[in-house]
Amino acid sequence: MNIEAIIINDVNWLVASNEINQSDTDKLLSDLNNLLFSNDSDSKRFGVLLKTKIVSKLFNELIELENKISTFGNSRSKKEEKRKLTIKNDILRNLVITLFQTYSDYLNDSKEYRIFVNNHIQKIEQISQNFLNGNISTKNPFPEYYDKKNADKIITEIKEYYNKTFLNPENTLFVKTKLTQLSESLKSKILDVENEIIIWNRRGEEYRRELLLVSMEKSEKDRVFDLYDCEMSGIMNLFHYKQDLMRLYNHIVEEYPFINSKPITISDITVFGDSNIQAVKRIYLEFSDFIDKTVSENDFVQVFMDLPITNKIKLINGSLPDYAYLIKELKPFFVRRIGENSGIYNQWWSDRFLFSGKEKNSKSISNMISGLHSGRAASKKAATNNIVNFLKSSYNHPT
């Protein structure tokens, strides 16, 4: 039996059987590839085989499978059969997509290919719109929750679709139009999210001020704290979302020069130049020797995010040399726009911290650091070194 006959038999078996697996389709794809590059391969004959003996049969089987699965509903008696057919449907659908993507030159004039392209365009446009609307997950509301893994998947799917579509010269005008529209929508959305972050942050500060009221009853304090915690989580998720919007936008303008726009500078979520909020939460634990237990994790994280703040955190349990040593040792890990300018760096600490309850301006902090060389030595170097060692393991050093 020659390889063409083997391929046809394999396709017929895939259509007839209710239990197939990935290895069956992998074998078919391998045989097709071997046939295409064999010495006696005929391009025209290969195209006819693909259209009439493979794609047409698989496409019709997919239609029948979807119709049959839809008739089962939630019937318990049909549950196992539905499960098997759903698995088969998914495997065959992935096979057909792979065939269209791999052998588009042989299939782009077939009705099945046109149906596939039209359906896929609609799917990508819907995915893009969902992404722009913040509908990253259907299970949880945004921005209280943000499915980063799903967002990464969506971005990859959009990028891969337009990359493959653009390879076909016939699609040039279509891709230019769609990507120009998408880039403008992304740029507009980024501005909307920036404004939303400001609004959420303002509400968070209002809740924080309420929490400082001594007269507030415990039940009311718990309620306000929950609201505050929700606001802080929302702000972090909005930052993640903004980063992902920027990432897709920058890919488009860098990959497709016809967009005629410049990439947007991606702002850092934290002063360490990293979007990993979990890492900053770990630093909160390392700071336990320098801050009071009343400083919540959210309060601490907000200080190290690129956000305006209204309440300072009090550094405690240390002398001025201890605080100076802490500030000096952390400097290499800050983003360049802060860490490379001593005046800006010292002002950052002045704006966000009290030193044993006292205000310190930028010049006072500079004098504290200079005093390390001539004055009393820091006694809590071990606590600072623990923070430094953690940062070394979590971020590039220096940034």
mmCIF file of C-alpha atoms in Angstrom:
data_model
loop_
_atom_site.group_PDB
_atom_site.id
_atom_site.type_symbol
_atom_site.label_atom_id
_atom_site.label_comp_id
_atom_site.label_asym_id
_atom_site.label_seq_id
_atom_site.Cartn_x
_atom_site.Cartn_y
_atom_site.Cartn_z
ATOM 1 C CA MET A 1 0.000 0.000 0.000
ATOM 2 C CA ASN A 2 1.495 3.357 -1.021
ATOM 3 C CA ILE A 3 1.622 6.388 1.277
ATOM 4 C CA GLU A 4 -1.391 8.077 -0.374
ATOM 5 C CA ALA A 5 -3.567 5.043 0.292
ATOM 6 C CA ILE A 6 -2.322 4.900 3.898
ATOM 7 C CA ILE A 7 -3.232 8.562 4.401
ATOM 8 C CA ILE A 8 -6.739 8.084 2.944
ATOM 9 C CA ASN A 9 -7.310 5.028 5.153
ATOM 10 C CA ASP A 10 -6.142 6.953 8.222
ATOM 11 C CA VAL A 11 -8.538 9.808 7.448
ATOM 12 C CA ASN A 12 -11.429 7.397 6.945
ATOM 13 C CA TRP A 13 -10.595 5.780 10.296
ATOM 14 C CA LEU A 14 -10.456 9.177 12.044
ATOM 15 C CA VAL A 15 -13.916 9.981 10.703
ATOM 16 C CA ALA A 16 -15.437 6.582 11.541
ATOM 17 C CA SER A 17 -13.988 6.062 15.020
ATOM 18 C CA ASN A 18 -15.465 7.622 18.143
ATOM 19 C CA GLU A 19 -12.226 7.250 20.107
ATOM 20 C CA ILE A 20 -9.156 8.939 18.670
ATOM 21 C CA ASN A 21 -6.131 10.586 20.254
ATOM 22 C CA GLN A 22 -3.425 13.094 19.440
ATOM 23 C CA SER A 23 -0.959 10.460 18.240
ATOM 24 C CA ASP A 24 -3.367 9.478 15.437
ATOM 25 C CA THR A 25 -3.394 12.993 14.013
ATOM 26 C CA ASP A 26 0.356 13.407 14.562
ATOM 27 C CA LYS A 27 0.914 10.304 12.398
ATOM 28 C CA LEU A 28 -1.320 11.711 9.650
ATOM 29 C CA LEU A 29 0.543 15.035 9.638
ATOM 30 C CA SER A 30 3.879 13.224 9.518
ATOM 31 C CA ASP A 31 2.756 11.069 6.573
ATOM 32 C CA LEU A 32 1.504 14.152 4.708
ATOM 33 C CA ASN A 33 4.819 15.901 5.223
ATOM 34 C CA ASN A 34 6.721 12.836 3.981
ATOM 35 C CA LEU A 35 4.486 12.639 0.921
ATOM 36 C CA LEU A 36 4.961 16.310 0.083
ATOM 37 C CA PHE A 37 8.744 16.066 0.183
ATOM 38 C CA SER A 38 9.108 12.637 -1.413
ATOM 39 C CA ASN A 39 10.928 12.352 -4.734
ATOM 40 C CA ASP A 40 7.835 11.431 -6.721
ATOM 41 C CA SER A 41 5.630 14.128 -5.180
ATOM 42 C CA ASP A 42 3.313 16.010 -7.550
ATOM 43 C CA SER A 43 2.226 19.437 -6.248
ATOM 44 C CA LYS A 44 -1.092 19.464 -8.103
ATOM 45 C CA ARG A 45 -1.921 15.890 -7.082
ATOM 46 C CA PHE A 46 -0.996 16.707 -3.462
ATOM 47 C CA GLY A 47 -3.386 19.669 -3.476
ATOM 48 C CA VAL A 48 -6.253 17.566 -4.852
ATOM 49 C CA LEU A 49 -5.614 14.906 -2.199
ATOM 50 C CA LEU A 50 -5.698 17.541 0.568
ATOM 51 C CA LYS A 51 -8.930 19.148 -0.647
ATOM 52 C CA THR A 52 -11.034 16.174 -1.676
ATOM 53 C CA LYS A 53 -9.814 13.262 0.410
ATOM 54 C CA ILE A 54 -8.757 14.932 3.654
ATOM 55 C CA VAL A 55 -9.997 18.442 4.440
ATOM 56 C CA SER A 56 -13.450 17.992 2.902
ATOM 57 C CA LYS A 57 -14.078 14.784 4.872
ATOM 58 C CA LEU A 58 -12.724 16.181 8.141
ATOM 59 C CA PHE A 59 -14.685 19.419 7.751
ATOM 60 C CA ASN A 60 -17.956 17.565 7.138
ATOM 61 C CA GLU A 61 -17.277 15.317 10.122
ATOM 62 C CA LEU A 62 -16.762 18.373 12.339
ATOM 63 C CA ILE A 63 -20.143 19.769 11.280
ATOM 64 C CA GLU A 64 -21.846 16.438 12.037
ATOM 65 C CA LEU A 65 -20.064 16.149 15.390
ATOM 66 C CA GLU A 66 -21.121 19.622 16.520
ATOM 67 C CA ASN A 67 -24.728 18.946 15.487
ATOM 68 C CA LYS A 68 -24.769 15.612 17.311
ATOM 69 C CA ILE A 69 -23.154 16.981 20.486
ATOM 70 C CA SER A 70 -25.698 19.813 20.608
ATOM 71 C CA THR A 71 -28.576 17.276 20.709
ATOM 72 C CA PHE A 72 -27.275 15.595 23.876
ATOM 73 C CA GLY A 73 -27.944 18.560 26.154
ATOM 74 C CA ASN A 74 -27.402 17.594 29.809
ATOM 75 C CA SER A 75 -28.624 14.030 29.419
ATOM 76 C CA ARG A 76 -26.886 11.767 31.952
ATOM 77 C CA SER A 77 -27.382 8.672 29.802
ATOM 78 C CA LYS A 78 -25.464 10.363 26.974
ATOM 79 C CA LYS A 79 -22.761 11.850 29.201
ATOM 80 C CA GLU A 80 -20.013 9.347 28.305
ATOM 81 C CA GLU A 81 -20.789 9.422 24.581
ATOM 82 C CA LYS A 82 -20.826 13.223 24.690
ATOM 83 C CA ARG A 83 -17.444 13.227 26.425
ATOM 84 C CA LYS A 84 -15.872 10.993 23.765
ATOM 85 C CA LEU A 85 -17.322 12.967 20.871
ATOM 86 C CA THR A 86 -16.234 16.263 22.430
ATOM 87 C CA ILE A 87 -12.664 14.968 22.689
ATOM 88 C CA LYS A 88 -12.825 13.803 19.079
ATOM 89 C CA ASN A 89 -14.245 17.155 17.990
ATOM 90 C CA ASP A 90 -11.415 19.070 19.694
ATOM 91 C CA ILE A 91 -8.719 16.834 18.200
ATOM 92 C CA LEU A 92 -10.132 17.030 14.667
ATOM 93 C CA ARG A 93 -10.644 20.802 14.921
ATOM 94 C CA ASN A 94 -7.008 21.288 15.918
ATOM 95 C CA LEU A 95 -5.994 18.998 13.069
ATOM 96 C CA VAL A 96 -7.954 21.012 10.518
ATOM 97 C CA ILE A 97 -6.534 24.302 11.824
ATOM 98 C CA THR A 98 -3.019 22.859 11.551
ATOM 99 C CA LEU A 99 -3.711 21.697 7.988
ATOM 100 C CA PHE A 100 -4.985 25.140 6.983
ATOM 101 C CA GLN A 101 -2.039 26.900 8.563
ATOM 102 C CA THR A 102 0.583 24.471 7.208
ATOM 103 C CA TYR A 103 -0.777 23.965 3.692
ATOM 104 C CA SER A 104 -2.596 27.248 3.059
ATOM 105 C CA ASP A 105 -1.007 27.547 -0.412
ATOM 106 C CA TYR A 106 -2.796 24.341 -1.464
ATOM 107 C CA LEU A 107 -6.088 25.103 0.262
ATOM 108 C CA ASN A 108 -6.731 28.858 0.042
ATOM 109 C CA ASP A 109 -9.113 28.482 -2.914
ATOM 110 C CA SER A 110 -11.307 25.895 -1.195
ATOM 111 C CA LYS A 111 -14.677 26.727 0.350
ATOM 112 C CA GLU A 112 -13.607 25.081 3.626
ATOM 113 C CA TYR A 113 -10.609 27.414 3.893
ATOM 114 C CA ARG A 114 -12.764 30.488 3.247
ATOM 115 C CA ILE A 115 -15.196 29.383 5.976
ATOM 116 C CA PHE A 116 -12.294 28.802 8.358
ATOM 117 C CA VAL A 117 -10.730 32.225 7.667
ATOM 118 C CA ASN A 118 -14.035 34.060 8.085
ATOM 119 C CA ASN A 119 -14.804 32.267 11.355
ATOM 120 C CA HIS A 120 -11.296 32.873 12.655
ATOM 121 C CA ILE A 121 -11.472 36.578 11.810
ATOM 122 C CA GLN A 122 -14.686 36.843 13.790
ATOM 123 C CA LYS A 123 -13.091 34.957 16.686
ATOM 124 C CA ILE A 124 -9.996 37.176 16.785
ATOM 125 C CA GLU A 125 -12.090 40.342 16.581
ATOM 126 C CA GLN A 126 -14.220 39.115 19.487
ATOM 127 C CA ILE A 127 -11.130 38.172 21.500
ATOM 128 C CA SER A 128 -9.586 41.593 20.802
ATOM 129 C CA GLN A 129 -12.772 43.362 21.852
ATOM 130 C CA ASN A 130 -13.012 41.328 25.044
ATOM 131 C CA PHE A 131 -9.417 42.226 25.854
ATOM 132 C CA LEU A 132 -10.109 45.926 25.285
ATOM 133 C CA ASN A 133 -13.148 45.687 27.547
ATOM 134 C CA GLY A 134 -11.163 44.008 30.308
ATOM 135 C CA ASN A 135 -13.112 40.759 29.928
ATOM 136 C CA ILE A 136 -10.068 38.621 30.679
ATOM 137 C CA SER A 137 -12.015 36.087 32.706
ATOM 138 C CA THR A 138 -15.691 35.157 32.553
ATOM 139 C CA LYS A 139 -15.624 33.813 36.126
ATOM 140 C CA ASN A 140 -14.534 36.866 38.124
ATOM 141 C CA PRO A 141 -15.162 40.623 37.837
ATOM 142 C CA PHE A 142 -12.402 42.940 36.667
ATOM 143 C CA PRO A 143 -10.465 44.763 38.062
ATOM 144 C CA GLU A 144 -11.094 43.111 41.422
ATOM 145 C CA TYR A 145 -9.575 40.013 39.793
ATOM 146 C CA TYR A 146 -7.182 39.691 36.855
ATOM 147 C CA ASP A 147 -6.373 36.436 35.102
ATOM 148 C CA LYS A 148 -2.783 37.179 34.022
ATOM 149 C CA LYS A 149 -2.290 33.716 32.531
ATOM 150 C CA ASN A 150 -5.366 34.090 30.326
ATOM 151 C CA ALA A 151 -4.321 37.612 29.333
ATOM 152 C CA ASP A 152 -0.939 36.273 28.162
ATOM 153 C CA LYS A 153 -2.752 33.598 26.154
ATOM 154 C CA ILE A 154 -5.034 36.179 24.507
ATOM 155 C CA ILE A 155 -2.103 38.429 23.550
ATOM 156 C CA THR A 156 -0.214 35.481 22.059
ATOM 157 C CA GLU A 157 -3.256 34.398 20.030
ATOM 158 C CA ILE A 158 -3.800 37.896 18.616
ATOM 159 C CA LYS A 159 -0.115 38.279 17.723
ATOM 160 C CA GLU A 160 0.121 34.863 16.063
ATOM 161 C CA TYR A 161 -3.074 35.352 14.070
ATOM 162 C CA TYR A 162 -2.011 38.639 12.475
ATOM 163 C CA ASN A 163 1.528 37.423 11.937
ATOM 164 C CA LYS A 164 0.327 34.397 9.959
ATOM 165 C CA THR A 165 -2.377 36.343 8.119
ATOM 166 C CA PHE A 166 0.086 39.048 7.050
ATOM 167 C CA LEU A 167 2.337 36.467 5.360
ATOM 168 C CA ASN A 168 -0.278 36.114 2.608
ATOM 169 C CA PRO A 169 0.050 39.139 0.226
ATOM 170 C CA GLU A 170 -3.680 38.986 -0.459
ATOM 171 C CA ASN A 171 -4.335 39.924 3.178
ATOM 172 C CA THR A 172 -2.083 43.000 3.312
ATOM 173 C CA LEU A 173 -4.836 45.622 3.116
ATOM 174 C CA PHE A 174 -7.040 43.701 5.555
ATOM 175 C CA VAL A 175 -4.260 43.377 8.155
ATOM 176 C CA LYS A 176 -3.257 47.036 7.777
ATOM 177 C CA THR A 177 -6.825 48.158 8.392
ATOM 178 C CA LYS A 178 -7.453 45.860 11.341
ATOM 179 C CA LEU A 179 -4.128 46.492 13.087
ATOM 180 C CA THR A 180 -4.405 50.259 12.628
ATOM 181 C CA GLN A 181 -7.834 50.153 14.266
ATOM 182 C CA LEU A 182 -6.579 47.882 17.056
ATOM 183 C CA SER A 183 -3.528 50.045 17.796
ATOM 184 C CA GLU A 184 -5.675 53.175 18.098
ATOM 185 C CA SER A 185 -8.108 51.358 20.383
ATOM 186 C CA LEU A 186 -5.245 50.112 22.558
ATOM 187 C CA LYS A 187 -3.738 53.594 22.862
ATOM 188 C CA SER A 188 -7.100 55.045 23.860
ATOM 189 C CA LYS A 189 -7.690 52.236 26.370
ATOM 190 C CA ILE A 190 -4.303 52.793 28.002
ATOM 191 C CA LEU A 191 -5.277 56.403 28.749
ATOM 192 C CA ASP A 192 -8.630 55.244 30.142
ATOM 193 C CA VAL A 193 -6.908 52.766 32.457
ATOM 194 C CA GLU A 194 -4.466 55.425 33.681
ATOM 195 C CA ASN A 195 -7.430 57.610 34.653
ATOM 196 C CA GLU A 196 -9.129 54.645 36.285
ATOM 197 C CA ILE A 197 -6.032 53.964 38.401
ATOM 198 C CA ILE A 198 -6.144 57.553 39.674
ATOM 199 C CA ILE A 199 -9.835 57.173 40.605
ATOM 200 C CA TRP A 200 -9.286 53.846 42.387
ATOM 201 C CA ASN A 201 -6.269 55.245 44.219
ATOM 202 C CA ARG A 202 -8.255 58.306 45.351
ATOM 203 C CA ARG A 203 -11.013 56.081 46.734
ATOM 204 C CA GLY A 204 -8.431 53.924 48.468
ATOM 205 C CA GLU A 205 -6.976 56.976 50.185
ATOM 206 C CA GLU A 206 -10.444 57.994 51.381
ATOM 207 C CA TYR A 207 -10.944 54.550 52.924
ATOM 208 C CA ARG A 208 -7.481 54.736 54.492
ATOM 209 C CA ARG A 209 -8.327 58.072 56.153
ATOM 210 C CA GLU A 210 -11.564 56.588 57.496
ATOM 211 C CA LEU A 211 -9.598 53.729 59.051
ATOM 212 C CA LEU A 212 -7.571 56.233 61.054
ATOM 213 C CA LEU A 213 -10.690 57.478 62.834
ATOM 214 C CA VAL A 214 -10.451 56.314 66.453
ATOM 215 C CA SER A 215 -14.178 56.682 67.063
ATOM 216 C CA MET A 216 -15.147 54.164 64.378
ATOM 217 C CA GLU A 217 -16.760 50.970 65.663
ATOM 218 C CA LYS A 218 -15.010 47.662 64.964
ATOM 219 C CA SER A 219 -17.722 46.329 62.638
ATOM 220 C CA GLU A 220 -17.598 49.524 60.585
ATOM 221 C CA LYS A 221 -13.796 49.466 60.615
ATOM 222 C CA ASP A 222 -13.819 45.898 59.280
ATOM 223 C CA ARG A 223 -16.201 46.911 56.508
ATOM 224 C CA VAL A 224 -14.079 49.893 55.485
ATOM 225 C CA PHE A 225 -10.920 47.783 55.614
ATOM 226 C CA ASP A 226 -12.485 45.274 53.214
ATOM 227 C CA LEU A 227 -13.321 48.139 50.855
ATOM 228 C CA TYR A 228 -9.790 49.499 51.161
ATOM 229 C CA ASP A 229 -8.283 46.069 50.523
ATOM 230 C CA CYS A 230 -10.473 45.685 47.436
ATOM 231 C CA GLU A 231 -9.343 49.098 46.126
ATOM 232 C CA MET A 232 -5.678 48.197 46.550
ATOM 233 C CA SER A 233 -6.132 44.855 44.783
ATOM 234 C CA GLY A 234 -7.971 46.626 41.988
ATOM 235 C CA ILE A 235 -5.155 49.153 41.560
ATOM 236 C CA MET A 236 -2.564 46.380 41.252
ATOM 237 C CA ASN A 237 -4.719 44.540 38.705
ATOM 238 C CA LEU A 238 -5.240 47.726 36.708
ATOM 239 C CA PHE A 239 -1.465 48.155 36.614
ATOM 240 C CA HIS A 240 -1.070 44.583 35.308
ATOM 241 C CA TYR A 241 -3.759 45.244 32.692
ATOM 242 C CA LYS A 242 -2.121 48.499 31.606
ATOM 243 C CA GLN A 243 1.219 46.701 31.190
ATOM 244 C CA ASP A 244 -0.422 44.047 29.008
ATOM 245 C CA LEU A 245 -2.210 46.652 26.874
ATOM 246 C CA MET A 246 1.114 48.413 26.356
ATOM 247 C CA ARG A 247 2.858 45.152 25.558
ATOM 248 C CA LEU A 248 0.428 44.320 22.745
ATOM 249 C CA TYR A 249 0.425 47.907 21.458
ATOM 250 C CA ASN A 250 4.233 48.075 21.357
ATOM 251 C CA HIS A 251 4.430 44.733 19.561
ATOM 252 C CA ILE A 252 2.105 46.026 16.842
ATOM 253 C CA VAL A 253 3.919 49.324 16.230
ATOM 254 C CA GLU A 254 7.347 47.658 16.306
ATOM 255 C CA GLU A 255 6.384 44.688 14.120
ATOM 256 C CA TYR A 256 4.311 46.587 11.523
ATOM 257 C CA PRO A 257 5.973 49.870 10.370
ATOM 258 C CA PHE A 258 2.837 50.915 8.452
ATOM 259 C CA ILE A 259 1.212 51.767 11.808
ATOM 260 C CA ASN A 260 3.465 54.862 11.852
ATOM 261 C CA SER A 261 3.421 55.286 15.626
ATOM 262 C CA LYS A 262 6.062 55.164 18.322
ATOM 263 C CA PRO A 263 6.105 52.557 21.109
ATOM 264 C CA ILE A 264 4.754 53.708 24.455
ATOM 265 C CA THR A 265 7.246 53.675 27.292
ATOM 266 C CA ILE A 266 6.100 51.007 29.714
ATOM 267 C CA SER A 267 6.092 52.514 33.169
ATOM 268 C CA ASP A 268 7.337 50.401 36.039
ATOM 269 C CA ILE A 269 4.756 49.073 38.436
ATOM 270 C CA THR A 270 7.227 49.132 41.291
ATOM 271 C CA VAL A 271 10.331 51.209 41.996
ATOM 272 C CA PHE A 272 12.345 48.037 41.455
ATOM 273 C CA GLY A 273 11.276 47.971 37.812
ATOM 274 C CA ASP A 274 9.333 44.767 38.091
ATOM 275 C CA SER A 275 5.648 43.932 37.808
ATOM 276 C CA ASN A 276 5.865 41.058 40.266
ATOM 277 C CA ILE A 277 3.806 42.368 43.164
ATOM 278 C CA GLN A 278 4.331 39.075 44.989
ATOM 279 C CA ALA A 279 8.038 39.864 45.219
ATOM 280 C CA VAL A 280 7.277 43.226 46.842
ATOM 281 C CA LYS A 281 4.994 41.435 49.299
ATOM 282 C CA ARG A 282 7.965 39.251 50.221
ATOM 283 C CA ILE A 283 10.011 42.378 50.906
ATOM 284 C CA TYR A 284 7.258 43.414 53.332
ATOM 285 C CA LEU A 285 8.183 40.393 55.458
ATOM 286 C CA GLU A 286 11.863 41.266 55.269
ATOM 287 C CA PHE A 287 11.076 44.795 56.483
ATOM 288 C CA SER A 288 9.554 43.504 59.732
ATOM 289 C CA ASP A 289 12.504 44.845 61.763
ATOM 290 C CA PHE A 290 11.868 48.381 60.521
ATOM 291 C CA ILE A 291 8.084 48.830 60.462
ATOM 292 C CA ASP A 292 5.268 48.524 62.971
ATOM 293 C CA LYS A 293 2.787 45.639 62.826
ATOM 294 C CA THR A 294 0.003 48.139 62.162
ATOM 295 C CA VAL A 295 1.465 48.763 58.692
ATOM 296 C CA SER A 296 -0.566 46.486 56.443
ATOM 297 C CA GLU A 297 0.839 44.612 53.471
ATOM 298 C CA ASN A 298 -1.262 46.768 51.112
ATOM 299 C CA ASP A 299 0.065 49.979 52.720
ATOM 300 C CA PHE A 300 3.607 48.732 52.247
ATOM 301 C CA VAL A 301 3.125 47.566 48.653
ATOM 302 C CA GLN A 302 1.525 50.872 47.675
ATOM 303 C CA VAL A 303 4.581 52.770 48.917
ATOM 304 C CA PHE A 304 6.811 50.781 46.551
ATOM 305 C CA MET A 305 4.434 51.127 43.606
ATOM 306 C CA ASP A 306 4.686 54.055 41.224
ATOM 307 C CA LEU A 307 1.699 55.800 42.795
ATOM 308 C CA PRO A 308 1.196 59.049 44.704
ATOM 309 C CA ILE A 309 0.659 58.531 48.447
ATOM 310 C CA THR A 310 -0.778 60.723 51.199
ATOM 311 C CA ASN A 311 0.307 58.830 54.334
ATOM 312 C CA LYS A 312 3.866 57.997 55.223
ATOM 313 C CA ILE A 313 5.127 54.780 56.770
ATOM 314 C CA LYS A 314 7.056 55.125 60.015
ATOM 315 C CA LEU A 315 10.451 53.431 60.184
ATOM 316 C CA ILE A 316 11.076 52.222 63.746
ATOM 317 C CA ASN A 317 13.471 50.179 65.885
ATOM 318 C CA GLY A 318 16.549 51.794 64.429
ATOM 319 C CA SER A 319 18.953 54.720 64.677
ATOM 320 C CA LEU A 320 19.558 57.254 61.911
ATOM 321 C CA PRO A 321 22.692 55.333 60.822
ATOM 322 C CA ASP A 322 20.531 52.181 60.539
ATOM 323 C CA TYR A 323 18.076 53.976 58.264
ATOM 324 C CA ALA A 324 20.918 55.588 56.300
ATOM 325 C CA TYR A 325 22.532 52.183 55.734
ATOM 326 C CA LEU A 326 19.173 50.767 54.593
ATOM 327 C CA ILE A 327 18.665 53.612 52.098
ATOM 328 C CA LYS A 328 22.232 53.386 50.780
ATOM 329 C CA GLU A 329 22.130 49.606 50.277
ATOM 330 C CA LEU A 330 18.767 49.591 48.474
ATOM 331 C CA LYS A 331 19.710 52.292 45.967
ATOM 332 C CA PRO A 332 21.237 49.978 43.291
ATOM 333 C CA PHE A 333 17.944 48.085 42.973
ATOM 334 C CA PHE A 334 15.790 51.113 42.144
ATOM 335 C CA VAL A 335 14.891 51.945 38.559
ATOM 336 C CA ARG A 336 17.396 54.271 36.911
ATOM 337 C CA ARG A 337 15.134 57.331 36.796
ATOM 338 C CA ILE A 338 15.117 57.238 40.626
ATOM 339 C CA GLY A 339 18.285 55.414 41.661
ATOM 340 C CA GLU A 340 20.763 57.231 39.414
ATOM 341 C CA ASN A 341 19.861 60.682 40.770
ATOM 342 C CA SER A 342 20.686 61.045 44.461
ATOM 343 C CA GLY A 343 18.412 64.060 44.867
ATOM 344 C CA ILE A 344 15.399 62.255 43.399
ATOM 345 C CA TYR A 345 16.241 59.077 45.297
ATOM 346 C CA ASN A 346 16.544 60.821 48.666
ATOM 347 C CA GLN A 347 13.347 62.772 48.003
ATOM 348 C CA TRP A 348 11.546 59.478 47.296
ATOM 349 C CA TRP A 349 12.383 58.297 50.826
ATOM 350 C CA SER A 350 11.488 61.699 52.288
ATOM 351 C CA ASP A 351 8.050 61.620 50.620
ATOM 352 C CA ARG A 352 7.183 58.129 51.856
ATOM 353 C CA PHE A 353 8.770 57.531 55.253
ATOM 354 C CA LEU A 354 9.094 58.977 58.723
ATOM 355 C CA PHE A 355 12.309 58.191 60.574
ATOM 356 C CA SER A 356 11.444 57.201 64.156
ATOM 357 C CA GLY A 357 8.461 59.505 63.812
ATOM 358 C CA LYS A 358 10.360 62.490 62.370
ATOM 359 C CA GLU A 359 10.249 64.121 58.928
ATOM 360 C CA LYS A 360 13.486 64.193 56.950
ATOM 361 C CA ASN A 361 13.949 66.245 53.780
ATOM 362 C CA SER A 362 16.189 65.216 50.901
ATOM 363 C CA LYS A 363 19.216 67.119 52.248
ATOM 364 C CA SER A 364 18.838 65.598 55.730
ATOM 365 C CA ILE A 365 18.769 62.107 54.211
ATOM 366 C CA SER A 366 21.873 62.932 52.186
ATOM 367 C CA ASN A 367 23.626 64.043 55.386
ATOM 368 C CA MET A 368 22.528 60.820 57.119
ATOM 369 C CA ILE A 369 24.148 58.751 54.384
ATOM 370 C CA SER A 370 27.337 60.855 54.381
ATOM 371 C CA GLY A 371 27.539 60.415 58.150
ATOM 372 C CA LEU A 372 27.997 56.667 57.749
ATOM 373 C CA HIS A 373 31.642 57.282 56.855
ATOM 374 C CA SER A 374 32.465 59.400 59.885
ATOM 375 C CA GLY A 375 29.753 58.983 62.517
ATOM 376 C CA ARG A 376 28.226 56.121 64.465
ATOM 377 C CA ALA A 377 28.059 52.824 62.592
ATOM 378 C CA ALA A 378 24.769 51.109 61.770
ATOM 379 C CA SER A 379 23.887 48.363 64.236
ATOM 380 C CA LYS A 380 21.113 46.661 62.243
ATOM 381 C CA LYS A 381 23.116 45.751 59.146
ATOM 382 C CA ALA A 382 21.935 42.134 59.279
ATOM 383 C CA ALA A 383 18.283 43.166 58.830
ATOM 384 C CA THR A 384 19.196 45.337 55.834
ATOM 385 C CA ASN A 385 21.399 42.614 54.360
ATOM 386 C CA ASN A 386 18.471 40.184 54.471
ATOM 387 C CA ILE A 387 16.458 42.611 52.321
ATOM 388 C CA VAL A 388 19.407 43.109 49.951
ATOM 389 C CA ASN A 389 19.957 39.363 49.560
ATOM 390 C CA PHE A 390 16.299 38.875 48.736
ATOM 391 C CA LEU A 391 16.409 41.660 46.130
ATOM 392 C CA LYS A 392 19.536 40.140 44.602
ATOM 393 C CA SER A 393 17.685 36.853 44.128
ATOM 394 C CA SER A 394 14.553 38.536 42.741
ATOM 395 C CA TYR A 395 15.774 41.353 40.481
ATOM 396 C CA ASN A 396 18.669 42.175 38.183
ATOM 397 C CA HIS A 397 21.422 43.923 40.116
ATOM 398 C CA PRO A 398 22.043 46.698 39.523
ATOM 399 C CA THR A 399 18.911 47.768 37.580
#
